[in-house]
Amino acid sequence: MTVDEDSLRLAEAMVFAAAAPVTARQLAQVLPESADAQAVLSALAARYAGRGVELAEVAGGVQFRTAPDLAFRLRKVVQVPRRLPRVAMETLAIIAYHQPVTRGEIEEIRGASLSQSTMDTLLELGLIGPKGRKDAPGRPTLWATTAAFMTQFALRDLRDLPRREDLLVEPPDAAAQDGNQSST
Amino acid sequence: MTVDEDSLRLAEAMVFAAAAPVTARQLAQVLPESADAQAVLSALAARYAGRGVELAEVAGGVQFRTAPDLAFRLRKVVQVPRRLPRVAMETLAIIAYHQPVTRGEIEEIRGASLSQSTMDTLLELGLIGPKGRKDAPGRPTLWATTAAFMTQFALRDLRDLPRREDLLVEPPDAAAQDGNQSST
Amino acid sequence: MTAISDSGGADSLLLRLDGFEGPLDLLLELARGQKLDLARISILALVEQYLAVIEGAARVRLELAADWLVMAAWLAWLKSRLLLPKDSAEADEAEEAAEVLAARLTALQRMRAAALWLGGRPVLGHDVFARGLPEDFSVTDRSRLALDMSGLMRAYLAAVKRGAGGKPYRPARPALWSVQEALARLARLVGSLPDWNTLERFLPEHLASPLERRAAVAATLLAGLEMARGGTLRLRQDTAFGPIMLRPVMPGDGDDG
């Protein structure tokens, strides 16, 4: 299927302008009826491949983002927030894999109590949100990850997370170096 | 002067990610020393010419901007219908059931005085209108609902309004659901 | 943190005990020291290491939180059972408990790996950046009205209820001296007292509360000002916050004052 230049320009403008990922469905609303939104997005991604700004698939849509290899040089001029502390990252991982999950269950998995500030940090960043209450004594709040979580960590959807069984095999020493290590 | 692809990519990413227009001078800080920042920006502008997004020169530097011819196609009208203030809603309801009715009678029914601004709101929205004067001392204006009122509530006839008698036998709770009705 | 492989290492863990996120965290660190797949780890060795750390902590009189001690007690129980001859019911129970512990450690280890995996993603705002100046093309239209029949009905019921039916509860207003009352009293009294008198003399009697008194002072002052404007009364205050004096206008008074 060929994609006409007009649709491509429109898609480019729309995705560029948006603050959040744009879905094919949202794009279809502004495209002419004859256009295939999915095909337009594919053509757009191809056009930007290898450039300083690339089209990334995240949170069920697409979003322009700077190419990862430029991060080092861009950090000098673009303001970068602090990375999340280890506890927050662990809590986030537990919520991502066990959602919806209560605070008590998170503490049970971590074998340690969870500070309010950790929950507050994740909530303020919009990475987690309440998702109903558990049918249990006290009806504790259930927590789940949000669309912002997927946007933040470049996930198309939750199925992009590695399977639990595939997560384990990391050499002990490598795991001990917190932070900048890539996936196993 | 030729511009290398690496510089072009970096400029593209930087202008894209920056929260404010980027100057040639700022760009020069991240480019290799040999590169001519001004030339890089010119090449970037040329690359985006005619596309859905263009490099615009604005006060203090350059920034990406949606091509002007596309802006209107991306415009999205968000309908946020207004609610009437509670007092206006009550007044409207009383006029609907007791029309034609004087302001004094409305006040008596509501058990509270009626501000001119409330009447003005309903008048401006065209939901009520004057309908003669009452044969009484001072000859006060009589108020009634309008055709616009009927349209708004999808009524063909005022007799389609739920009968008052049916309303008043409703359990008191129905009114209490309004929440803040206890205040005057 | 580096992996700990022997009990000497466990000693050095002591000083950093508060760096651990609870007992399970320490156990995981110790397990890592065995440099083995968690599935094949020696729970017994692990238990001994943990108990050694806790004992060491007690030796240097480190304040230990309850959960560290609860875990220690449970592990001590587990150790005693694990040392029993195989095939006894207690040993089976211990094996089961050890498996549960190993499973918990595995689950935590996985979540830690997941956290690392997430951190290794091209994280927005750290490794990749979104547009710094997004544009918004949405236009808000508030011209339409949100009205529906049920809202109209509720409003009618609320209005009618308030007006005719059961009058809503209104807290009884404290009977405060009104300006009208003060005017009447002042007009009556001021003629009978021809000279300057303090404002207080014109207050009504039986003012129970300070609020009532303040209200009466304010009302009488307002009444006084009103009468002064009408030209029947004069007011005077010699010093700021001093007593306010009044007297009726008398024949021969000028326009000053």
XYZ file of C-alpha atoms in Angstrom:
625
model
C 0.000 0.000 0.000
C 1.395 3.357 -0.935
C 1.162 6.251 1.387
C 0.579 9.677 -0.033
C 2.767 12.567 0.972
C -0.146 14.553 2.353
C -1.066 11.875 4.886
C 2.567 11.486 5.808
C 2.924 15.206 6.451
C -0.217 15.238 8.537
C 0.866 12.261 10.609
C 4.295 13.780 11.064
C 2.759 17.035 12.285
C 0.319 15.344 14.609
C 2.818 13.044 16.279
C 5.378 15.823 16.484
C 2.961 18.199 18.139
C 1.527 15.809 20.690
C 2.869 15.640 24.210
C 1.783 12.009 24.588
C 1.952 8.978 22.287
C -0.504 9.063 19.389
C -2.498 5.954 18.497
C -3.321 4.850 14.969
C -6.938 5.439 15.852
C -6.359 9.040 16.829
C -4.440 9.564 13.616
C -7.197 8.003 11.553
C -9.559 10.702 12.807
C -7.610 13.430 11.041
C -6.531 11.457 7.975
C -8.692 11.211 4.848
C -10.951 8.176 5.067
C -9.098 6.358 2.331
C -5.803 6.412 4.210
C -4.549 3.475 6.259
C -3.326 5.008 9.504
C -1.177 2.017 10.384
C 0.557 2.116 7.012
C 1.128 5.853 7.328
C 2.777 5.354 10.709
C 5.004 2.602 9.302
C 6.089 4.859 6.452
C 6.740 7.649 8.936
C 8.867 5.350 11.091
C 10.863 4.325 8.021
C 11.462 7.924 7.067
C 12.878 8.762 10.480
C 14.945 5.599 10.943
C 18.528 6.455 11.736
C 17.842 10.131 12.182
C 18.416 12.259 15.272
C 14.742 11.911 16.122
C 13.057 8.540 15.715
C 9.541 7.230 15.875
C 9.172 4.904 18.860
C 6.271 2.574 19.568
C 5.181 3.130 23.141
C 2.084 2.732 25.286
C -0.091 1.553 22.438
C 0.870 4.445 20.174
C 3.844 6.188 18.645
C 5.935 9.070 19.843
C 8.933 10.891 18.426
C 11.988 10.581 20.607
C 15.630 11.489 20.262
C 17.877 8.631 19.165
C 19.314 6.789 22.180
C 22.916 7.141 20.988
C 22.691 10.924 21.306
C 21.695 10.823 24.988
C 25.200 11.404 26.265
C 25.648 14.617 24.305
C 22.098 15.843 24.831
C 22.281 15.475 28.586
C 24.683 18.380 28.555
C 22.017 20.717 27.274
C 18.694 19.154 28.174
C 17.579 19.007 31.752
C 17.557 15.478 33.088
C 15.609 14.503 36.205
C 17.240 12.275 38.777
C 17.022 8.564 38.249
C 14.646 6.691 40.511
C 16.261 5.174 43.595
C 16.685 1.404 43.691
C 13.798 0.902 46.109
C 11.435 2.816 43.836
C 12.577 0.832 40.798
C 12.086 -2.446 42.646
C 8.659 -1.403 43.858
C 7.749 -0.353 40.351
C 8.913 -3.705 38.961
C 6.852 -5.567 41.566
C 3.758 -3.526 40.729
C 4.347 -4.062 37.001
C 4.550 -7.829 37.379
C 1.984 -8.403 40.102
C -0.631 -5.793 39.284
C -3.111 -5.119 40.616
C -1.342 -5.471 43.939
C -1.787 -4.107 47.450
C 0.872 -2.351 49.408
C 0.938 -5.238 51.858
C 1.647 -7.667 49.056
C 4.502 -5.509 47.782
C 5.980 -5.493 51.266
C 5.562 -9.238 51.474
C 7.517 -9.755 48.257
C 10.256 -7.352 49.264
C 10.388 -8.681 52.824
C 10.597 -5.110 54.027
C 8.223 -2.295 54.746
C 7.621 0.263 52.067
C 8.153 3.898 52.907
C 5.447 6.396 52.090
C 7.953 8.520 50.206
C 8.598 5.698 47.744
C 4.897 5.386 46.958
C 4.592 9.169 46.782
C 7.454 9.393 44.291
C 5.873 6.828 41.991
C 2.470 8.458 42.311
C 3.768 11.945 41.657
C 5.502 10.777 38.516
C 2.227 9.171 37.472
C 3.937 5.812 36.986
C 1.420 4.019 39.196
C -2.183 4.626 40.086
C -4.907 3.110 42.230
C -7.024 0.469 40.566
C -9.908 -0.397 42.811
C -9.787 -2.107 46.158
C -9.122 -5.648 47.121
C -11.966 -7.739 48.471
C -10.185 -8.421 51.698
C -10.422 -7.156 55.269
C -9.822 -3.426 55.306
C -10.387 -3.291 51.539
C -6.838 -2.172 50.773
C -6.169 -0.144 47.630
C -4.877 -2.058 44.639
C -2.063 -0.497 42.640
C -1.255 -0.824 38.960
C 1.087 0.762 36.465
C -0.159 3.514 34.145
C 0.231 4.514 30.509
C 2.890 6.955 31.684
C 4.848 3.969 32.973
C 4.888 2.454 29.509
C 5.804 5.778 27.967
C 8.604 6.297 30.445
C 10.178 2.889 29.928
C 9.555 2.612 26.193
C 7.114 -0.299 26.397
C 4.531 -0.880 23.706
C 2.394 -2.731 26.211
C 2.841 -4.801 29.338
C 3.619 -7.878 27.280
C 6.920 -6.233 26.382
C 8.089 -6.998 29.901
C 10.324 -10.089 29.936
C 8.651 -13.241 31.163
C 9.239 -13.855 34.829
C 11.011 -17.131 34.129
C 13.442 -15.357 31.826
C 14.364 -12.782 34.396
C 16.553 -14.736 36.710
C 19.788 -15.804 35.129
C 22.116 -12.955 35.770
C 25.611 -13.490 37.108
C 25.693 -12.449 40.768
C 28.513 -9.971 40.381
C 27.021 -8.181 37.425
C 23.748 -7.841 39.252
C 25.452 -6.258 42.185
C 26.418 -3.244 40.113
C 23.281 -1.235 40.418
C 22.103 1.023 37.705
C 23.280 1.120 34.150
C 23.262 -2.491 33.216
C 21.350 -3.736 30.248
C 18.921 -6.590 30.295
C 20.110 -10.155 30.400
C 30.461 24.088 3.408
C 29.231 20.574 3.815
C 27.465 19.485 6.938
C 28.096 15.993 8.230
C 25.202 13.726 9.094
C 26.320 13.355 12.685
C 26.054 17.075 13.361
C 22.743 17.205 11.593
C 21.342 14.404 13.758
C 22.535 16.068 16.916
C 21.062 19.414 15.924
C 17.784 17.750 15.049
C 17.621 15.997 18.411
C 18.612 19.070 20.352
C 16.103 21.420 18.751
C 13.446 18.752 19.158
C 14.096 18.098 22.838
C 14.790 21.652 23.974
C 12.092 23.372 25.987
C 12.948 26.728 24.391
C 14.209 27.912 20.993
C 17.819 26.893 20.347
C 20.452 29.371 19.215
C 23.406 28.597 16.981
C 25.602 29.373 19.934
C 23.936 26.791 22.157
C 24.176 24.250 19.394
C 27.868 24.982 18.949
C 28.438 23.848 22.538
C 27.539 20.269 21.720
C 28.840 20.107 18.147
C 32.409 19.133 17.351
C 34.627 22.204 17.201
C 35.094 21.932 13.478
C 31.372 22.193 12.756
C 29.693 25.432 11.776
C 26.532 25.625 13.887
C 24.855 28.152 11.610
C 25.447 25.976 8.575
C 24.099 22.958 10.435
C 20.894 24.804 11.292
C 20.510 25.910 7.672
C 20.913 22.342 6.485
C 18.365 21.213 9.084
C 15.884 23.837 7.903
C 16.394 22.679 4.319
C 15.763 19.074 5.291
C 12.438 19.938 6.923
C 11.289 22.388 4.256
C 7.873 21.426 2.947
C 7.375 18.710 5.509
C 4.670 18.407 8.140
C 6.973 20.018 10.638
C 9.239 22.910 9.790
C 12.156 24.597 11.409
C 10.991 28.082 12.302
C 13.183 31.004 13.218
C 11.733 32.691 16.259
C 12.996 35.236 18.699
C 16.108 33.812 20.238
C 16.733 30.871 17.930
C 15.018 28.103 16.041
C 12.322 25.618 16.978
C 10.234 23.004 15.235
C 6.727 24.034 14.403
C 3.782 22.420 12.704
C 3.505 23.526 9.090
C 0.933 26.332 9.053
C -1.229 24.696 6.390
C -1.796 21.672 8.627
C -2.688 23.423 11.843
C -6.373 23.771 11.069
C -6.654 20.099 10.167
C -5.191 19.144 13.504
C -7.490 21.444 15.405
C -9.644 19.495 17.749
C -12.645 21.041 19.386
C -13.198 19.768 22.864
C -16.764 20.192 24.017
C -17.012 20.974 27.676
C -20.674 21.678 28.342
C -21.327 24.071 31.164
C -23.480 23.255 34.130
C -25.950 25.793 35.396
C -25.438 26.985 38.939
C -27.807 25.302 41.363
C -29.819 28.447 42.012
C -30.338 28.967 38.280
C -31.404 25.362 37.869
C -33.948 25.650 40.685
C -35.291 28.903 39.307
C -35.619 27.400 35.865
C -37.463 24.401 37.276
C -39.885 26.614 39.188
C -40.589 28.740 36.128
C -41.155 25.571 34.106
C -43.788 24.287 36.518
C -45.429 27.498 37.612
C -45.323 29.598 34.471
C -46.269 32.298 33.986
C -44.845 33.337 37.302
C -43.525 36.530 38.880
C -40.178 36.888 40.477
C -41.810 37.363 43.850
C -43.653 34.075 43.461
C -40.422 32.297 42.563
C -38.827 33.672 45.689
C -41.755 32.508 47.746
C -41.612 28.993 46.340
C -37.862 28.698 46.823
C -38.026 30.304 50.232
C -35.059 32.454 49.313
C -34.456 35.683 47.516
C -33.444 35.626 43.881
C -30.549 37.656 42.590
C -30.802 39.613 39.372
C -27.736 37.820 38.025
C -29.534 34.488 38.206
C -32.407 35.859 36.135
C -29.890 37.436 33.752
C -28.137 34.101 33.256
C -31.366 32.367 32.284
C -32.395 35.268 30.072
C -29.064 35.367 28.264
C -29.235 31.656 27.601
C -32.684 32.221 26.165
C -34.229 29.610 28.437
C -36.807 32.011 29.867
C -38.517 35.134 28.654
C -41.081 37.695 29.840
C -44.693 36.883 29.168
C -46.825 39.867 30.029
C -47.434 41.404 33.417
C -49.498 40.294 36.338
C -52.619 42.220 37.279
C -51.422 43.020 40.712
C -49.973 46.049 42.517
C -46.811 47.130 40.689
C -47.763 45.007 37.700
C -44.771 42.661 38.025
C -43.393 40.891 34.959
C -44.491 37.322 34.406
C -41.839 34.817 33.354
C -42.152 31.695 31.246
C -39.910 29.160 29.542
C -39.052 29.534 25.861
C -38.804 27.355 22.782
C -35.064 27.082 23.457
C -35.935 25.545 26.802
C -38.040 22.910 25.054
C -35.235 22.140 22.625
C -32.688 21.875 25.394
C -34.763 19.322 27.288
C -36.088 17.627 24.184
C -39.691 18.419 25.044
C -42.356 18.648 22.369
C -44.849 20.149 24.730
C -44.773 21.510 28.242
C -47.233 18.788 29.139
C -44.361 16.357 28.581
C -42.780 17.568 31.780
C -43.138 14.928 34.473
C -46.263 15.698 36.462
C -45.640 17.572 39.651
C -47.850 15.218 41.602
C -45.717 12.290 40.482
C -42.605 14.116 41.505
C -43.579 15.060 44.970
C -44.405 11.577 46.167
C -40.839 10.535 45.468
C -38.864 9.540 48.518
C -37.096 12.485 50.031
C -33.759 10.791 49.282
C -34.069 11.569 45.606
C -33.708 15.209 46.398
C -30.999 14.666 48.943
C -28.812 13.087 46.267
C -28.384 16.575 44.978
C -25.985 16.825 47.837
C -25.713 20.453 48.702
C -29.373 21.247 48.799
C -29.564 22.008 52.471
C -27.909 25.376 52.104
C -30.027 28.330 51.167
C 27.600 -4.093 47.324
C 29.951 -6.935 46.617
C 29.140 -10.545 47.065
C 30.010 -12.084 50.377
C 31.493 -15.565 50.287
C 32.622 -16.353 53.801
C 31.735 -15.637 57.382
C 34.487 -13.034 57.630
C 32.633 -11.209 54.932
C 29.455 -11.614 56.895
C 31.112 -9.763 59.750
C 31.820 -6.818 57.568
C 28.176 -6.846 56.549
C 27.349 -5.849 60.083
C 28.418 -2.321 59.723
C 26.194 -1.905 56.726
C 23.160 -3.720 58.017
C 21.016 -0.643 57.788
C 21.870 -0.484 54.115
C 19.721 -3.535 53.557
C 16.073 -3.361 52.785
C 15.040 -5.872 55.432
C 16.038 -9.444 56.217
C 15.077 -10.861 52.829
C 17.406 -8.400 51.164
C 20.297 -9.554 53.332
C 19.467 -13.211 52.717
C 19.499 -12.572 48.997
C 22.851 -10.859 49.235
C 24.237 -13.791 51.212
C 22.766 -16.254 48.728
C 24.453 -14.351 45.964
C 27.695 -14.916 47.845
C 27.295 -18.628 47.290
C 27.629 -17.837 43.599
C 25.077 -20.457 42.772
C 21.839 -20.705 41.004
C 19.239 -19.894 43.645
C 17.522 -23.185 42.891
C 20.570 -25.124 44.071
C 21.455 -22.946 47.000
C 22.224 -24.423 50.413
C 19.547 -23.052 52.659
C 21.359 -24.404 55.676
C 24.525 -22.494 54.851
C 22.458 -19.421 54.204
C 20.702 -19.723 57.532
C 24.011 -20.031 59.332
C 25.362 -16.946 57.653
C 22.302 -14.931 58.512
C 22.400 -16.034 62.144
C 26.094 -15.177 62.271
C 25.386 -11.684 61.035
C 22.608 -11.184 63.565
C 24.750 -12.547 66.388
C 27.543 -10.240 65.341
C 25.131 -7.356 65.331
C 24.034 -8.233 68.841
C 27.699 -8.360 69.878
C 28.359 -4.812 68.802
C 25.016 -3.850 70.319
C 23.474 -2.714 67.119
C 19.834 -1.817 67.535
C 18.019 -4.368 65.433
C 14.514 -3.896 64.212
C 11.981 -6.529 65.176
C 11.708 -8.026 61.706
C 15.411 -8.924 61.712
C 14.967 -10.771 64.986
C 11.749 -12.454 63.917
C 13.515 -13.753 60.834
C 16.457 -14.878 62.962
C 14.164 -16.790 65.305
C 12.399 -18.436 62.418
C 15.686 -19.349 60.731
C 17.008 -20.795 63.983
C 13.921 -22.971 64.129
C 14.443 -23.925 60.489
C 18.085 -24.794 61.109
C 17.253 -27.051 64.021
C 14.780 -28.944 61.880
C 17.096 -29.145 58.884
C 19.698 -30.804 61.079
C 17.321 -33.555 62.108
C 17.757 -36.961 60.466
C 16.053 -37.228 57.101
C 12.674 -38.910 56.794
C 11.386 -37.590 60.099
C 8.203 -35.618 59.937
C 9.994 -32.558 61.309
C 12.687 -32.770 58.645
C 10.043 -32.924 55.927
C 8.394 -29.891 57.390
C 11.730 -28.111 57.357
C 12.406 -29.086 53.762
C 9.096 -27.586 52.817
C 9.811 -24.393 54.719
C 13.234 -24.174 53.104
C 11.646 -24.493 49.703
C 9.221 -21.713 50.512
C 12.124 -19.518 51.576
C 14.052 -20.335 48.408
C 10.972 -19.511 46.359
C 10.586 -16.157 48.097
C 14.216 -15.359 47.442
C 13.803 -16.342 43.812
C 10.743 -14.126 43.461
C 12.566 -11.169 44.958
C 15.608 -11.840 42.813
C 13.401 -11.808 39.745
C 11.856 -8.499 40.676
C 15.306 -7.066 41.226
C 16.294 -8.295 37.784
C 13.114 -6.756 36.400
C 14.033 -3.422 37.992
C 17.443 -3.610 36.329
C 15.840 -4.506 33.037
C 13.522 -1.504 33.294
C 16.451 0.747 34.177
C 18.240 -0.543 31.110
C 15.446 0.551 28.813
C 15.816 3.743 26.818
C 14.168 5.683 29.652
C 12.294 8.783 28.618
C 13.896 11.882 30.044
C 17.203 10.094 30.642
C 18.232 8.229 27.526
C 15.740 9.511 25.036
C 13.889 12.806 25.035
C 10.438 13.741 23.855
C 9.562 17.025 22.277
C 10.422 19.881 24.576
C 7.806 22.219 23.140
C 4.690 20.218 22.355
C 1.931 22.075 20.548
C -1.688 21.869 21.543
C -4.301 22.196 18.842
C -7.305 21.534 20.991
C -9.852 24.268 21.389
C -12.249 24.207 24.308
C -15.848 24.926 23.472
C -17.926 25.711 26.529
C -20.852 27.173 24.710
C -23.106 24.198 25.197
C -25.123 23.606 28.297
C -25.131 20.454 30.320
C -28.783 20.241 31.240
C -30.973 17.222 31.626
C -34.421 16.472 32.826
C -33.374 14.608 35.936
C -31.251 17.552 36.998
C -34.224 19.841 36.472
C -36.406 17.529 38.560
C -33.908 17.367 41.367
C -33.597 21.128 41.352
C -37.377 21.525 41.501
C -37.725 19.120 44.389
C -34.938 20.817 46.268
C -36.479 24.252 45.723
C -39.994 23.235 46.682
C -38.790 21.369 49.718
C -36.912 24.325 50.961
C -39.698 26.785 50.260
C -42.904 25.137 51.337
C -42.385 21.727 52.832
C -40.207 21.026 55.792
C -38.230 24.125 56.430
C -34.590 23.184 56.483
C -32.765 23.455 59.729
C -31.280 26.844 60.296
C -29.207 27.430 63.369
C -30.881 29.969 65.642
C -29.133 33.235 65.182
C -27.932 34.769 68.396
C -30.092 37.783 69.167
C -27.667 40.585 68.429
C -28.436 44.254 68.954
C -29.372 45.577 65.516
C -28.666 49.021 64.111
C -32.429 49.701 64.037
C -32.717 48.864 67.694
C -29.675 50.953 68.487
C -31.120 53.881 66.534
C -34.368 53.689 68.465
C -32.606 53.459 71.813
C -30.156 56.221 71.016
C -32.841 58.562 69.796
C -34.782 57.935 72.971
C -31.885 58.303 75.385
C -29.696 60.957 73.852
C -32.253 63.718 74.319
C -32.439 63.046 78.035
C -28.687 63.363 78.511
C -27.718 66.787 77.295
C -23.961 66.599 77.904
C -21.169 64.432 76.416
C -21.546 60.812 77.419
C -19.532 57.723 76.475
C -20.977 55.415 73.915
C -21.106 52.640 76.483
C -23.828 54.425 78.365
C -26.194 53.901 75.473
C -25.732 50.154 75.239
C -28.665 47.968 76.158
C -28.569 46.163 79.479
C -28.046 42.437 79.992
C -25.358 41.800 77.420
C -24.377 38.248 78.254
C -21.473 37.424 75.973
C -18.515 39.458 74.680
C -19.891 38.863 71.162
C -23.183 40.435 72.073
C -21.387 43.321 73.673
C -19.183 43.933 70.643
C -22.194 43.744 68.349
C -24.057 46.248 70.509
C -21.094 48.647 70.495
C -20.820 48.370 66.713
C -24.568 48.850 66.208
C -24.689 51.827 68.555
C -21.695 53.418 66.850
C -23.323 52.952 63.448
C -26.557 54.376 64.788
C -24.601 57.299 66.228
C -22.907 57.975 62.905
C -26.249 57.784 61.162
C -27.755 60.305 63.529
C -24.680 62.540 63.241
C -25.154 62.497 59.488
C -28.756 63.506 60.016
C -27.546 66.366 62.153
C -29.149 65.358 65.451
C -26.038 64.069 67.188
C -22.358 64.796 67.614
C -19.559 62.307 68.137
C -16.096 62.841 69.464
C -13.074 60.687 70.094
C -10.133 62.448 71.683
C -7.498 59.757 71.270
C -7.160 56.754 69.038
C -8.975 53.835 70.675
C -10.104 56.214 73.384
C -13.682 56.424 74.559
C -16.216 57.608 71.998
C -18.338 60.446 73.298
C -21.740 61.556 72.067
C -24.175 64.317 72.789
C -27.219 65.704 71.044
C -26.859 68.723 68.799
C -27.881 71.767 70.738
C -29.069 75.138 69.557
C -26.033 77.289 68.924
C -23.810 74.468 67.691
C -21.746 75.489 64.703
C -20.981 73.443 61.686
C -17.666 72.281 63.088
C -17.307 69.058 65.013
